[in-house]
């Protein structure tokens, strides 16, 4: 289940992956990025997604009690009309815990970008990622924002993707095509995030564009629902950032009539939207700081989906499980220990565990297995743990990564 | 607050630390240890604490849903009369998730130890620590148990302490003396634990002995209460083991009358008992796998003690905070981010944070501080973070350790 399937779901709702697609593939979107001086390495640190028209907009925000200044600004913009035409992002500085100056700086970023693009302020959203607690060097940001419109172009998805990265090693983007009312509709996404990542949106930024014609409220409902089983089911280190946000913009330029939940093609659209979100979420987990492997935990037979989610997240977030995967050690005792401490109902007599296709625990008793087979499996770069509680029908999937020397190296030296 | 104070609390309840004291210092206790073949390195892996009389006994157990087999056996023994005369422990094998054979093995360990010492079975408790899911090599255990009584002696506290270690680097023991009714009463403790450690008792074993005369129910109440603010306030890696247990045994051989809550000397006894528990808990955190530093997080001004506990544990358990401490990086943004994701009420405008005595955040706004001073402070081996929420009177202290390359090395290779 970890490989990219080109099309399809079990419900007859089909989508096709568009190779090389970016956030500017859906009709009406352009993007750009540049280096304004927030990152020391000379890489892009300021980017924008621009729509030809005010796009239906939806967003989900971190649950951290200390939300960074730009989140309030974006929330305010979307609240006015449910539309955004430009989404501005900087990396290298989170503008979080920066006091009243930080609030003022985020507002100034919005007004400067709006002026620079000739848009009403409330059609501009703002987001930031990087170090917490340091004031933004606003003179550089101002210059960057003034220069940004000249960098915006139809093929600018790649530049934008570069501008949102911090400790990420790779760009994360994906695009799918679905058919709605006989017309091609594109859904694309870009994301960043590799540390301070945990369920409920952690140093993670996601940008989803589509040319579907859809009402803001329907887009918000879709984004919120899909986020729960995708972006909120990943963890790198259990930390949740102050800055996380996923924003979706729908230009409506695919043509045709408005798409609504319950329509004949809604299932296909939702499946495509889910694919984009899941692809980005898994890409973030796979690129977790220092990670060498993607870990997928599948829980079945729990008393509810919520219980399954809690168990899956606990297992995939366990430092001991993560270290064992790094060490290619089939140490299933750490899996069962993590299941047991998730705070959810379990039957201590009925648990099955498989490492890939290798049964290691059946009805809570150890199964003799080939250590050699397990080693071969664990040397792959995508590891799946199957946990079946044999209680009710609750199920969930969570994604994470292994814990390595490099995670420690990266985070011991991040700021200095 | 991290240095060992010889005596005292603020309530006038005094105790004195007994240098070199062990679990056999309280009157009536002997102990011993030997190597029976569970550990590959030839070190002690089987130990026992033996009391001259049936001691009042109390215990607290892991909250993990998959409790190891020996826990049920000890629970059963204590349930009969509230007394234990011998506490048997093995290291190198947890006897957890070992099915019905594991249950039978734990019962056989109890009956064999009882026969070997000439005691009723229900005066014997059993506990295990080590790898999960592998059957105990019972022939070695049987031979070890048969040989163990000959190793028991009054100075056997050190041998016992060796027998309970797994990846621990140092022994953890402490002894205090208090005065009860004009008589000297000793309270001593030994503990193991360095990985899979988290609030609510994780791969942690604690053994507390005292010669106080106290009823089992009073001892249980004291142990449960003190555990909440000591053993349950430490974390190494957020994992909670299947095997954790803290057991207390009171021989009553100090003489005098029975000590009861509310007695004139109860406060002194409780303070001494708390000192023993806190000392062992901090020693476990300090000896966390791969750790180079002890981290103490003090939260004040929370809406309740429970909220403060949750926040303190979240901060001290944050991989990002732990990595920053390893890297001597005064990255307070990670502290505030952890506070914000603890799921407890906070006022985003009123938070103060100090790193040691260095203010870094005041009323939620950054304070300019000397990076050099912070570096000097963070290079010490005991780091204290002070967090004041300025809401209500809730307070808590949690302990943990830094996250290092060695944690990953130890846990990537533990089983293989």
Short mmCIF file of C-alpha atoms in Angstrom, two decimals, chain A residues 72-302:
data_model
loop_
_atom_site.label_atom_id
_atom_site.label_comp_id
_atom_site.label_asym_id
_atom_site.label_seq_id
_atom_site.Cartn_x
_atom_site.Cartn_y
_atom_site.Cartn_z
CA UNK A 72 -4.20 35.05 12.75
CA UNK A 73 -3.65 37.16 9.65
CA UNK A 74 -4.56 34.34 7.27
CA UNK A 75 -7.54 33.41 9.41
CA UNK A 76 -8.70 37.01 9.25
CA UNK A 77 -8.31 37.17 5.47
CA UNK A 78 -10.28 33.98 4.86
CA UNK A 79 -12.98 35.01 7.34
CA UNK A 80 -13.90 38.05 5.25
CA UNK A 81 -15.10 36.39 2.03
CA UNK A 82 -13.82 32.83 2.16
CA UNK A 83 -11.46 33.68 -0.67
CA UNK A 84 -7.74 34.15 -1.22
CA UNK A 85 -5.96 35.24 -4.35
CA UNK A 86 -2.38 35.15 -3.07
CA UNK A 87 -0.70 33.01 -0.44
CA UNK A 88 2.61 34.45 0.77
CA UNK A 89 5.14 32.33 2.66
CA UNK A 90 8.57 32.88 4.12
CA UNK A 91 10.98 30.33 5.51
CA UNK A 92 13.93 30.85 7.85
CA UNK A 93 11.93 32.70 10.50
CA UNK A 94 8.66 31.54 12.07
CA UNK A 95 7.52 34.94 13.35
CA UNK A 96 6.23 33.06 16.40
CA UNK A 97 6.44 34.26 20.02
CA UNK A 98 7.60 37.61 18.73
CA UNK A 99 5.12 39.72 20.68
CA UNK A 100 3.26 42.73 19.32
CA UNK A 101 6.04 43.47 16.85
CA UNK A 102 5.45 40.05 15.32
CA UNK A 103 1.74 40.75 14.93
CA UNK A 104 2.53 44.05 13.26
CA UNK A 105 5.10 42.42 10.99
CA UNK A 106 2.65 39.76 9.80
CA UNK A 107 0.05 42.42 9.06
CA UNK A 108 2.64 44.46 7.18
CA UNK A 109 3.59 41.42 5.11
CA UNK A 110 -0.02 41.07 4.07
CA UNK A 111 -0.52 44.74 3.22
CA UNK A 112 2.81 44.96 1.37
CA UNK A 113 2.03 41.86 -0.71
CA UNK A 114 -1.47 43.14 -1.48
CA UNK A 115 -0.09 46.51 -2.57
CA UNK A 116 2.64 44.89 -4.61
CA UNK A 117 0.11 42.71 -6.45
CA UNK A 118 -2.68 45.29 -6.59
CA UNK A 119 -5.08 43.15 -4.54
CA UNK A 120 -7.38 43.88 -1.62
CA UNK A 121 -5.61 42.97 1.63
CA UNK A 122 -8.12 40.32 2.58
CA UNK A 123 -7.34 38.33 -0.56
CA UNK A 124 -3.81 37.73 0.77
CA UNK A 125 -2.84 35.02 3.25
CA UNK A 126 0.50 34.88 5.08
CA UNK A 127 2.47 32.02 6.61
CA UNK A 128 5.94 31.61 8.04
CA UNK A 129 8.26 28.79 9.08
CA UNK A 130 11.65 28.69 10.71
CA UNK A 131 13.19 29.68 14.03
CA UNK A 132 10.82 30.72 16.81
CA UNK A 133 11.21 33.92 18.81
CA UNK A 134 13.42 36.03 16.59
CA UNK A 135 12.08 39.26 15.08
CA UNK A 136 11.69 39.27 11.31
CA UNK A 137 14.31 41.43 9.55
CA UNK A 138 11.54 43.42 7.91
CA UNK A 139 13.72 45.50 5.59
CA UNK A 140 14.73 42.31 3.79
CA UNK A 141 11.17 41.03 3.78
CA UNK A 142 9.90 44.33 2.36
CA UNK A 143 12.44 44.28 -0.44
CA UNK A 144 11.61 40.66 -1.16
CA UNK A 145 7.89 41.28 -1.33
CA UNK A 146 8.43 44.20 -3.69
CA UNK A 147 10.53 42.00 -5.98
CA UNK A 148 8.30 38.95 -5.79
CA UNK A 149 5.62 39.78 -8.42
CA UNK A 150 8.28 39.89 -11.15
CA UNK A 151 9.22 36.31 -10.25
CA UNK A 152 5.70 34.93 -10.56
CA UNK A 153 5.10 32.77 -13.62
CA UNK A 154 3.08 29.81 -14.81
CA UNK A 155 5.99 27.42 -14.26
CA UNK A 156 6.83 28.85 -10.84
CA UNK A 157 5.63 25.87 -8.80
CA UNK A 158 9.19 24.63 -8.40
CA UNK A 159 10.49 27.98 -7.17
CA UNK A 160 7.64 28.16 -4.69
CA UNK A 161 8.38 24.64 -3.50
CA UNK A 162 11.99 25.63 -2.81
CA UNK A 163 10.95 28.74 -0.92
CA UNK A 164 9.01 26.83 1.73
CA UNK A 165 11.75 24.40 2.79
CA UNK A 166 13.75 24.55 6.04
CA UNK A 167 15.58 21.39 7.08
CA UNK A 168 13.71 19.45 4.38
CA UNK A 169 15.97 17.46 2.11
CA UNK A 170 13.53 17.10 -0.75
CA UNK A 171 10.65 18.99 -2.28
CA UNK A 172 7.21 17.56 -1.63
CA UNK A 173 4.67 17.99 -4.38
CA UNK A 174 2.02 16.02 -6.17
CA UNK A 175 -0.75 16.52 -8.70
CA UNK A 176 -3.78 14.47 -9.70
CA UNK A 177 -6.49 14.77 -12.32
CA UNK A 178 -10.11 13.80 -11.84
CA UNK A 179 -13.10 14.08 -14.12
CA UNK A 180 -15.96 16.24 -12.90
CA UNK A 181 -19.01 16.59 -15.11
CA UNK A 182 -16.93 15.42 -18.05
CA UNK A 183 -14.27 18.07 -17.55
CA UNK A 184 -10.69 17.58 -16.29
CA UNK A 185 -10.15 19.00 -12.83
CA UNK A 186 -6.67 19.19 -11.33
CA UNK A 187 -5.73 19.05 -7.67
CA UNK A 188 -2.12 19.76 -6.72
CA UNK A 189 -0.19 20.21 -3.51
CA UNK A 190 3.13 21.29 -2.09
CA UNK A 191 4.30 20.90 1.49
CA UNK A 192 7.21 21.44 3.79
CA UNK A 193 8.03 19.89 7.12
CA UNK A 194 10.59 17.62 8.59
CA UNK A 195 10.92 18.35 12.30
CA UNK A 196 8.57 19.40 15.10
CA UNK A 197 6.02 17.27 13.31
CA UNK A 198 3.21 15.52 15.08
CA UNK A 199 -0.46 14.88 14.65
CA UNK A 200 -2.36 18.11 14.67
CA UNK A 201 -0.21 20.04 12.26
CA UNK A 202 3.39 20.45 13.27
CA UNK A 203 6.03 22.64 11.58
CA UNK A 204 4.25 21.62 8.52
CA UNK A 205 2.93 23.83 5.80
CA UNK A 206 0.68 22.46 3.10
CA UNK A 207 -0.65 24.26 0.03
CA UNK A 208 -3.31 22.64 -2.09
CA UNK A 209 -4.51 24.21 -5.32
CA UNK A 210 -7.33 23.08 -7.56
CA UNK A 211 -9.25 24.49 -10.47
CA UNK A 212 -12.47 22.88 -9.28
CA UNK A 213 -15.47 25.10 -8.88
CA UNK A 214 -16.43 24.66 -5.25
CA UNK A 215 -17.87 26.79 -2.47
CA UNK A 216 -15.51 27.83 0.33
CA UNK A 217 -17.62 26.02 2.94
CA UNK A 218 -17.55 22.76 1.00
CA UNK A 219 -13.79 23.11 0.49
CA UNK A 220 -13.34 23.71 4.23
CA UNK A 221 -15.39 20.64 5.10
CA UNK A 222 -13.38 18.52 2.72
CA UNK A 223 -10.02 19.85 3.93
CA UNK A 224 -10.89 19.40 7.61
CA UNK A 225 -12.12 15.86 7.12
CA UNK A 226 -9.24 14.72 4.96
CA UNK A 227 -6.66 16.38 7.23
CA UNK A 228 -7.78 14.19 10.13
CA UNK A 229 -6.70 11.01 8.39
CA UNK A 230 -3.67 12.37 6.51
CA UNK A 231 -1.74 15.39 7.81
CA UNK A 232 -2.85 14.68 11.37
CA UNK A 233 -1.71 11.06 11.20
CA UNK A 234 1.99 11.72 10.79
CA UNK A 235 4.65 12.24 13.40
CA UNK A 236 8.36 12.83 13.24
CA UNK A 237 9.21 13.67 16.81
CA UNK A 238 6.00 14.20 18.74
CA UNK A 239 6.38 17.97 18.77
CA UNK A 240 3.66 20.24 17.41
CA UNK A 241 4.70 23.56 15.99
CA UNK A 242 3.26 27.01 16.50
CA UNK A 243 3.06 27.67 12.77
CA UNK A 244 1.41 24.78 11.01
CA UNK A 245 -1.21 25.39 8.46
CA UNK A 246 -2.66 23.69 5.44
CA UNK A 247 -4.41 26.00 3.02
CA UNK A 248 -6.49 25.03 0.00
CA UNK A 249 -7.38 27.38 -2.87
CA UNK A 250 -9.89 26.54 -5.60
CA UNK A 251 -9.88 28.79 -8.65
CA UNK A 252 -13.06 27.38 -10.22
CA UNK A 253 -11.49 27.84 -13.66
CA UNK A 254 -11.94 24.22 -14.75
CA UNK A 255 -15.35 25.29 -16.03
CA UNK A 256 -18.59 23.41 -15.56
CA UNK A 257 -21.00 23.63 -12.69
CA UNK A 258 -20.19 23.90 -9.01
CA UNK A 259 -19.15 20.66 -7.34
CA UNK A 260 -21.03 19.80 -4.18
CA UNK A 261 -20.87 16.97 -1.66
CA UNK A 262 -23.22 14.24 -2.82
CA UNK A 263 -22.73 15.00 -6.51
CA UNK A 264 -21.97 12.08 -8.78
CA UNK A 265 -18.33 13.13 -9.12
CA UNK A 266 -17.78 14.19 -5.50
CA UNK A 267 -16.35 10.79 -4.56
CA UNK A 268 -13.75 11.05 -7.32
CA UNK A 269 -12.85 14.59 -6.30
CA UNK A 270 -12.60 13.60 -2.66
CA UNK A 271 -10.44 10.59 -3.55
CA UNK A 272 -8.12 12.82 -5.56
CA UNK A 273 -7.99 15.40 -2.79
CA UNK A 274 -7.24 12.65 -0.29
CA UNK A 275 -4.50 11.28 -2.51
CA UNK A 276 -2.82 14.70 -2.66
CA UNK A 277 -3.05 15.13 1.11
CA UNK A 278 -1.88 11.62 1.91
CA UNK A 279 0.97 11.84 -0.58
CA UNK A 280 2.21 15.08 1.00
CA UNK A 281 1.76 13.77 4.55
CA UNK A 282 3.72 10.62 3.77
CA UNK A 283 6.38 12.66 1.97
CA UNK A 284 6.79 14.78 5.10
CA UNK A 285 7.11 11.69 7.30
CA UNK A 286 9.58 10.10 4.87
CA UNK A 287 11.68 13.28 4.92
CA UNK A 288 11.57 13.54 8.73
CA UNK A 289 14.74 15.01 10.11
CA UNK A 290 17.48 12.43 9.82
CA UNK A 291 15.07 9.73 8.62
CA UNK A 292 16.19 6.81 6.52
CA UNK A 293 12.86 4.93 6.42
CA UNK A 294 9.15 5.58 6.20
CA UNK A 295 7.17 3.70 8.85
CA UNK A 296 3.48 2.92 8.33
CA UNK A 297 1.41 1.56 11.21
CA UNK A 298 -1.94 -0.03 10.37
CA UNK A 299 -4.28 -0.74 13.24
CA UNK A 300 -7.41 -2.81 12.79
CA UNK A 301 -9.98 -4.31 15.11
CA UNK A 302 -9.97 -1.43 17.61
#
